[in-house]
PDB file of C-alpha atoms and ligand atoms in Angstrom:
ATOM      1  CA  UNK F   1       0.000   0.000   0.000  1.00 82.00           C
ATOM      2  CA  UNK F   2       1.908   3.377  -1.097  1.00 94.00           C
ATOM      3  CA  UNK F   3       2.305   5.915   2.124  1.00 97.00           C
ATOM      4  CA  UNK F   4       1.350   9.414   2.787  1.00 98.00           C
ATOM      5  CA  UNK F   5       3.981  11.709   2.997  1.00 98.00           C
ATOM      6  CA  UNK F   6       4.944  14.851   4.493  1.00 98.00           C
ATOM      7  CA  UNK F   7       6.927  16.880   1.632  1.00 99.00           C
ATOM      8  CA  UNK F   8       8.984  20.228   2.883  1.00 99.00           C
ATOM      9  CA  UNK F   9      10.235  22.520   0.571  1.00 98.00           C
ATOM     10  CA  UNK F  10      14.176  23.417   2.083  1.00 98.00           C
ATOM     11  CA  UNK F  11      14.725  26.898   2.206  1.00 98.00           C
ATOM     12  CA  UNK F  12      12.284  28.864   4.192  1.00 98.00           C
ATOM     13  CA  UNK F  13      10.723  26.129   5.850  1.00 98.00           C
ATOM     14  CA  UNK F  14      13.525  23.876   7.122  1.00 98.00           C
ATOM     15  CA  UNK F  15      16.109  26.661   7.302  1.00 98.00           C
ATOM     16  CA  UNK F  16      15.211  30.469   6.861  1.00 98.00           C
ATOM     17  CA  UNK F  17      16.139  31.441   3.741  1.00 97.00           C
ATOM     18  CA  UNK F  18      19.091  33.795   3.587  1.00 96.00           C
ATOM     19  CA  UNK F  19      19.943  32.722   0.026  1.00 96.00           C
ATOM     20  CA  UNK F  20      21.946  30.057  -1.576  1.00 97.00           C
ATOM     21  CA  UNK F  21      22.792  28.551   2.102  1.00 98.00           C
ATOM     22  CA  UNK F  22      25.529  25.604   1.214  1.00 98.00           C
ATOM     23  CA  UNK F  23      27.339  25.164   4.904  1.00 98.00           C
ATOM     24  CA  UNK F  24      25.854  24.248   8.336  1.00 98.00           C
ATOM     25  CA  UNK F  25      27.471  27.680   9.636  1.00 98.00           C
ATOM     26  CA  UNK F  26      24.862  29.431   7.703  1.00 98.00           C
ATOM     27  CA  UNK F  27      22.026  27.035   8.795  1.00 98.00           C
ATOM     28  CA  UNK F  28      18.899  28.830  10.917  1.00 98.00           C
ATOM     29  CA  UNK F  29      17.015  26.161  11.607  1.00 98.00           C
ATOM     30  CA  UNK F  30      12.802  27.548  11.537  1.00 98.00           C
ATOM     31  CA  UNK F  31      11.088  27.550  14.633  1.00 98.00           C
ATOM     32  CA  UNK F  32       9.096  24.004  15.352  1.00 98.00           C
ATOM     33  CA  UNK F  33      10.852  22.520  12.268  1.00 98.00           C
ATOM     34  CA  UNK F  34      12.311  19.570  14.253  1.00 98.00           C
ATOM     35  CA  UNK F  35       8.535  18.757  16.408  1.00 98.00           C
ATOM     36  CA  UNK F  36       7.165  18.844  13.007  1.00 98.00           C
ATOM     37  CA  UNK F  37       8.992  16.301  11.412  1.00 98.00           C
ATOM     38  CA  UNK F  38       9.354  14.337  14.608  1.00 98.00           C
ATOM     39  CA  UNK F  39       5.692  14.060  14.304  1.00 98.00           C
ATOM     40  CA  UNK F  40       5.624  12.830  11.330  1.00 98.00           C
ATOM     41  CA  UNK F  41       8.028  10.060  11.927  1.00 98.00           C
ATOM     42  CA  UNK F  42       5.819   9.384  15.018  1.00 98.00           C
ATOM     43  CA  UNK F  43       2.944   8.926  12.845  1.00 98.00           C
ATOM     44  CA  UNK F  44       5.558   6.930  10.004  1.00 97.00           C
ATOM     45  CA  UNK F  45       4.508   9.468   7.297  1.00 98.00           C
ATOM     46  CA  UNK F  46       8.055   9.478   5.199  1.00 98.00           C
ATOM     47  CA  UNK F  47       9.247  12.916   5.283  1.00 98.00           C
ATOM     48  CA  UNK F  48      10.318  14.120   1.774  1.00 99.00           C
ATOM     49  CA  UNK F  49      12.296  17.420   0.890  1.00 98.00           C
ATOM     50  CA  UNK F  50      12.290  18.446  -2.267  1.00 99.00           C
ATOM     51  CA  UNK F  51      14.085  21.572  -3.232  1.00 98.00           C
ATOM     52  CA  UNK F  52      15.463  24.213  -5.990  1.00 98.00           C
ATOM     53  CA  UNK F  53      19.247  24.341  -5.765  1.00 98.00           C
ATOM     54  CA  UNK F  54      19.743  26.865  -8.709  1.00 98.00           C
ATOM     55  CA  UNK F  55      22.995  28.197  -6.671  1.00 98.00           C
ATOM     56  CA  UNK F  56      24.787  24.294  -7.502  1.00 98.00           C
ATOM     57  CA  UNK F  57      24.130  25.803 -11.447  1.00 98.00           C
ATOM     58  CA  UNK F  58      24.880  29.380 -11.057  1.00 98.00           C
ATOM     59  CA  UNK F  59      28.665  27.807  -9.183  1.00 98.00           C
ATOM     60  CA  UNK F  60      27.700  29.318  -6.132  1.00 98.00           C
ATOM     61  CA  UNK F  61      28.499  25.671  -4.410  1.00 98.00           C
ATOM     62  CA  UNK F  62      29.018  22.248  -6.092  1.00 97.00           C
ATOM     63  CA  UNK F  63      26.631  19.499  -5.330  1.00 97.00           C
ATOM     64  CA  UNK F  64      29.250  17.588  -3.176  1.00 97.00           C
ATOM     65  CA  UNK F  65      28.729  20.653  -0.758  1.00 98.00           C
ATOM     66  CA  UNK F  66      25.154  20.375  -1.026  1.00 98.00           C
ATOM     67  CA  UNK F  67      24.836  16.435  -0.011  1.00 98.00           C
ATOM     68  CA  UNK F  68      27.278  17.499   2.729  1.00 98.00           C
ATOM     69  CA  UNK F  69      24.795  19.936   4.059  1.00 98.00           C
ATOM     70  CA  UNK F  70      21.468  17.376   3.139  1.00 98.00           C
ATOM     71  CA  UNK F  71      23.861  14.760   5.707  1.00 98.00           C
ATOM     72  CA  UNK F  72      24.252  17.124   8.322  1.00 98.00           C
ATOM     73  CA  UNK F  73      20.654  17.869   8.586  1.00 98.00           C
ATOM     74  CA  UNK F  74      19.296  14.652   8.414  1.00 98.00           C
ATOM     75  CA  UNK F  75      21.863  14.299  11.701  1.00 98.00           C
ATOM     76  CA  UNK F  76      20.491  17.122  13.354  1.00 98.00           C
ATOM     77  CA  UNK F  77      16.892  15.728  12.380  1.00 98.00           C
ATOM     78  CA  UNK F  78      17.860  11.968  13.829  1.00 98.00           C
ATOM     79  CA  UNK F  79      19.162  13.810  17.106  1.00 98.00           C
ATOM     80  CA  UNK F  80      15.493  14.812  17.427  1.00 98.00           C
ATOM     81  CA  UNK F  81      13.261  12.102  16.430  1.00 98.00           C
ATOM     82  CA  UNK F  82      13.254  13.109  12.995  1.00 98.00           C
ATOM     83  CA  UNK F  83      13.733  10.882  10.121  1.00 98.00           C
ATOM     84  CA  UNK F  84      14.066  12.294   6.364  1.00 98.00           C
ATOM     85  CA  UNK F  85      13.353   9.687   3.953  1.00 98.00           C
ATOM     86  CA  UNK F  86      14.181  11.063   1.002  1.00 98.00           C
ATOM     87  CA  UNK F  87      15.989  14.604  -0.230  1.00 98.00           C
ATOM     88  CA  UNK F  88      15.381  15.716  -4.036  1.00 98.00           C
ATOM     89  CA  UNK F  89      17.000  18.658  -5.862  1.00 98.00           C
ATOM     90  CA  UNK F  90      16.712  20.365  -8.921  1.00 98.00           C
ATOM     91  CA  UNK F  91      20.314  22.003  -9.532  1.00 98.00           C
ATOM     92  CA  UNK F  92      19.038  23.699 -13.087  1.00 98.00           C
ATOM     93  CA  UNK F  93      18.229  27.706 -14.044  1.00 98.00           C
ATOM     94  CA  UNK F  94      16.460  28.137 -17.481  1.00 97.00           C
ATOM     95  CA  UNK F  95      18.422  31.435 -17.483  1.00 96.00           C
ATOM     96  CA  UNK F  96      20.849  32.158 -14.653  1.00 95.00           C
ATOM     97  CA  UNK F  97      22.854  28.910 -14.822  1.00 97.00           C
ATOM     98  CA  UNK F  98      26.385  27.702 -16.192  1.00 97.00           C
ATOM     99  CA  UNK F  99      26.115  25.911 -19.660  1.00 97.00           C
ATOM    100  CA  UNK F 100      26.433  22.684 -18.266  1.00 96.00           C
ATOM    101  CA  UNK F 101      22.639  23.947 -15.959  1.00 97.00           C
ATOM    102  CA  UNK F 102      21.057  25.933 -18.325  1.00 98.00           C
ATOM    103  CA  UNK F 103      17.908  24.239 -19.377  1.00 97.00           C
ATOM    104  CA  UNK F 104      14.080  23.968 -18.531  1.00 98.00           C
ATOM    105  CA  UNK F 105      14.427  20.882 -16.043  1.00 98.00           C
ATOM    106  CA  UNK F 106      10.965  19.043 -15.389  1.00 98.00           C
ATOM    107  CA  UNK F 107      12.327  19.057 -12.011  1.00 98.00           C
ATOM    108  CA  UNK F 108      12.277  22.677 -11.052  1.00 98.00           C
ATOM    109  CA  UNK F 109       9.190  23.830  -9.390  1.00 98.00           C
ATOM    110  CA  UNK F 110       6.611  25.137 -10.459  1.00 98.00           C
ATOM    111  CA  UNK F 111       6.897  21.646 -12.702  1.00 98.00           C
ATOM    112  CA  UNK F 112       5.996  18.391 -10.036  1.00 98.00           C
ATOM    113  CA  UNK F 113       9.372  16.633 -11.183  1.00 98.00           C
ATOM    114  CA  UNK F 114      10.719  15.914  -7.925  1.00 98.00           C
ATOM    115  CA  UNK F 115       7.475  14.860  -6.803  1.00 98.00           C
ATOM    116  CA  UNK F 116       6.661  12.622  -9.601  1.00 98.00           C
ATOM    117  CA  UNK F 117      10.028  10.742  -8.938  1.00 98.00           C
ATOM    118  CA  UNK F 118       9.497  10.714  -5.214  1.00 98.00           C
ATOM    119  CA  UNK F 119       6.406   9.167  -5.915  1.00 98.00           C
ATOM    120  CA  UNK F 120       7.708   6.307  -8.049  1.00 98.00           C
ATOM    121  CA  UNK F 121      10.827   5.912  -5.719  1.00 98.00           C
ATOM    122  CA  UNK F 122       9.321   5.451  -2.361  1.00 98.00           C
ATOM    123  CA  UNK F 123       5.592   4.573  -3.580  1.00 98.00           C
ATOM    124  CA  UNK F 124       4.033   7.516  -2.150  1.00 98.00           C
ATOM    125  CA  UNK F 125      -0.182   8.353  -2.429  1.00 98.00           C
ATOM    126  CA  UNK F 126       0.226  12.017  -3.714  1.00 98.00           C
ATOM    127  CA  UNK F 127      -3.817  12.505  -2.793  1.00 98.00           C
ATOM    128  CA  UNK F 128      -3.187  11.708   0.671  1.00 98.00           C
ATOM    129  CA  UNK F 129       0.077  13.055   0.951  1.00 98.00           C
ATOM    130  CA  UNK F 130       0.655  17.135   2.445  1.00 98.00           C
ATOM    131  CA  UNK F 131       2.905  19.411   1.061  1.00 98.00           C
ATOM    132  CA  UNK F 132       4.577  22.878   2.842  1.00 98.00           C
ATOM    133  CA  UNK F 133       6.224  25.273   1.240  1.00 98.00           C
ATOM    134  CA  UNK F 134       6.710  29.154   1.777  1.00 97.00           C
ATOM    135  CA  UNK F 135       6.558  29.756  -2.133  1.00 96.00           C
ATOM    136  CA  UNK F 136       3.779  30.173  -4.814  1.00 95.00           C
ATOM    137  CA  UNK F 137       5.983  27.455  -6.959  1.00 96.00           C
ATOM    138  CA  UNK F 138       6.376  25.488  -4.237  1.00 98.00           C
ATOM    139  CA  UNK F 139       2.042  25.060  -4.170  1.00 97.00           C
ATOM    140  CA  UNK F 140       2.017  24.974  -7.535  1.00 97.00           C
ATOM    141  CA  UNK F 141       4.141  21.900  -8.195  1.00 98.00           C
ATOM    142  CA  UNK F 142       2.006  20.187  -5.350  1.00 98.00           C
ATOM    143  CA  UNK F 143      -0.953  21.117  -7.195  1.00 98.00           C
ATOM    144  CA  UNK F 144       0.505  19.628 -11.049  1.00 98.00           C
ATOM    145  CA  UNK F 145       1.666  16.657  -8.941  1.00 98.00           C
ATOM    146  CA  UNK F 146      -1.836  16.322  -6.952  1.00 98.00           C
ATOM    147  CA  UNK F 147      -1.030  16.019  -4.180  1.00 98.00           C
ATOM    148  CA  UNK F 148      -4.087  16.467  -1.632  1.00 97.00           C
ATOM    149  CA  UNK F 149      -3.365  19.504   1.002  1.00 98.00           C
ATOM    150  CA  UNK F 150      -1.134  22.227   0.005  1.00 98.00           C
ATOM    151  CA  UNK F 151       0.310  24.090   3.450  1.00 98.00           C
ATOM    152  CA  UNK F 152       1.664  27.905   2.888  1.00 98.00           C
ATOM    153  CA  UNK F 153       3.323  28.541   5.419  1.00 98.00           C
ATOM    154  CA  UNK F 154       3.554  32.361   6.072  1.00 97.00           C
ATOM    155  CA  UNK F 155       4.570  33.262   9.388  1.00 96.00           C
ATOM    156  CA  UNK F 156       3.380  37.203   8.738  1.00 95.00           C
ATOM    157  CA  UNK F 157       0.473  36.243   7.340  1.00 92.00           C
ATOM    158  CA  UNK F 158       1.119  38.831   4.274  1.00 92.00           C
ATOM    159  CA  UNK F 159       1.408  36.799   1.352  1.00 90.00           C
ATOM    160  CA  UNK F 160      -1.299  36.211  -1.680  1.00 89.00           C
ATOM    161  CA  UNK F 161      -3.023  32.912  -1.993  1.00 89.00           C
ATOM    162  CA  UNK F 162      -2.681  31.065  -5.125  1.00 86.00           C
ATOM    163  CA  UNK F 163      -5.648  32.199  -6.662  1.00 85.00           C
ATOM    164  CA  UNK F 164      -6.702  28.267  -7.839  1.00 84.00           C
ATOM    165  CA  UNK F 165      -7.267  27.922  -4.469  1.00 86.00           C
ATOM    166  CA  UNK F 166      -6.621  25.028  -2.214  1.00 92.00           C
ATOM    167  CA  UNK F 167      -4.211  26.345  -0.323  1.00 96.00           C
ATOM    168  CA  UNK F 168      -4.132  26.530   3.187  1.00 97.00           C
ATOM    169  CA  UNK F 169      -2.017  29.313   5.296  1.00 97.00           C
ATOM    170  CA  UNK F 170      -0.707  28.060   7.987  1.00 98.00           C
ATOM    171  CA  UNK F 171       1.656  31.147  10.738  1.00 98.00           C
ATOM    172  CA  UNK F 172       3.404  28.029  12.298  1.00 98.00           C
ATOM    173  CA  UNK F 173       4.831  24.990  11.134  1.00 98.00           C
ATOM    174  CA  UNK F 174       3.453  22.813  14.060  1.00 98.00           C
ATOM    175  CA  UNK F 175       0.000  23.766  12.467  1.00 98.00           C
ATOM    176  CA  UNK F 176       0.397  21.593  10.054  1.00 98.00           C
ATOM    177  CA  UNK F 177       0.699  18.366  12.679  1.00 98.00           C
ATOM    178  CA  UNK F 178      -3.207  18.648  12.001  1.00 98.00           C
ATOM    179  CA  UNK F 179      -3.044  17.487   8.507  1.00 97.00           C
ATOM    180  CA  UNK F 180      -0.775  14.254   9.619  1.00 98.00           C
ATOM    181  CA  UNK F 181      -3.863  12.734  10.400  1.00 87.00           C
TER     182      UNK F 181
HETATM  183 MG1   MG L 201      11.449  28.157  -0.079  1.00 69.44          MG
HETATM  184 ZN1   ZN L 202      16.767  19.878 -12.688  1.00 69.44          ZN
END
């Protein structure tokens, strides 16, 4: 029987986003991050991240620096209860990218790449399964993907809904414990 899962956008909901972060010095983790996925693991919901990593294709950091960071989280994580099942990037830039990066990737959100291969990797029910992100792109790749509750998570409380609506704001990321059900 495929599993629900929890899928976290990276930056802005695991770690506040101060831009193309690449070491653990620069790592902020988000308040009620770790109880989150703890709570998830609790409830055996694999937790997924999937994330843009344009900064690996502009040279800003390689990806051996980037799974270097993606094992010292999951460490921090399993200190806490926390298991991360699976961790998918999208190193591409249609634009802003070295050669070697610079293409439309089916990967990058908005497009439900990552979530589509999740899916078929770990045999996940996208329906069932909740998404948060702190983007538009990151609701909008749930939504191509379908998976069943979209979380915004906007601590101010400021940003626009998606208008295709179906999203849900949530201020705190514990909130979204509720939809682990
Ligand atoms: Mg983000
Ligand atoms: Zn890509």
């Amino acid at each position: 029987m495929s599993a629900r899962a929890l899928f976290l956008d990276r930056d802005g909901v695991i770690n506040v986003d101060h831009g193309y972060v690449h070491r653990p010095d620069q790592v902020e983790f988000v308040p009620g991050i770790f109880e989150l996925v703890a709570a998830a693991t609790a409830r055996h919901w694999p937790v997924v991240v999937v994330t843009n990593q344009s900064g690996i294709g502009r040279g800003y950091y390689g990806d051996r620096e980037f799974r270097q960071l993606t094992d010292w989280m999951r460490e921090r994580f399993a200190e806490r209860g926390g298991r991360i099942e699976g961790v998918y990037h999208c190193p591409h830039h249609p634009h802003d990218a070295q050669p070697d990066y610079r293409r439309a990737c089916p990967d990058r959100k908005p497009e439900p790449g990552m979530l589509l291969r999740a899916r078929d990797d770990l045999d996940l029910d996208l329906p069932g399964s909740v998404l948060v992100g702190d983007r538009a792109s990151d609701l909008e790749a749930a939504r191509r993907a379908g998976v069943g509750a979209r979380l915004l998570f906007d601590p101010s409380g400021t940003e626009s809904l998606p208008a295709e609506g179906g999203v849900v704001r949530i201020r705190t990321l514990p909130e979204a414990i509720a939809w682990l059900d």
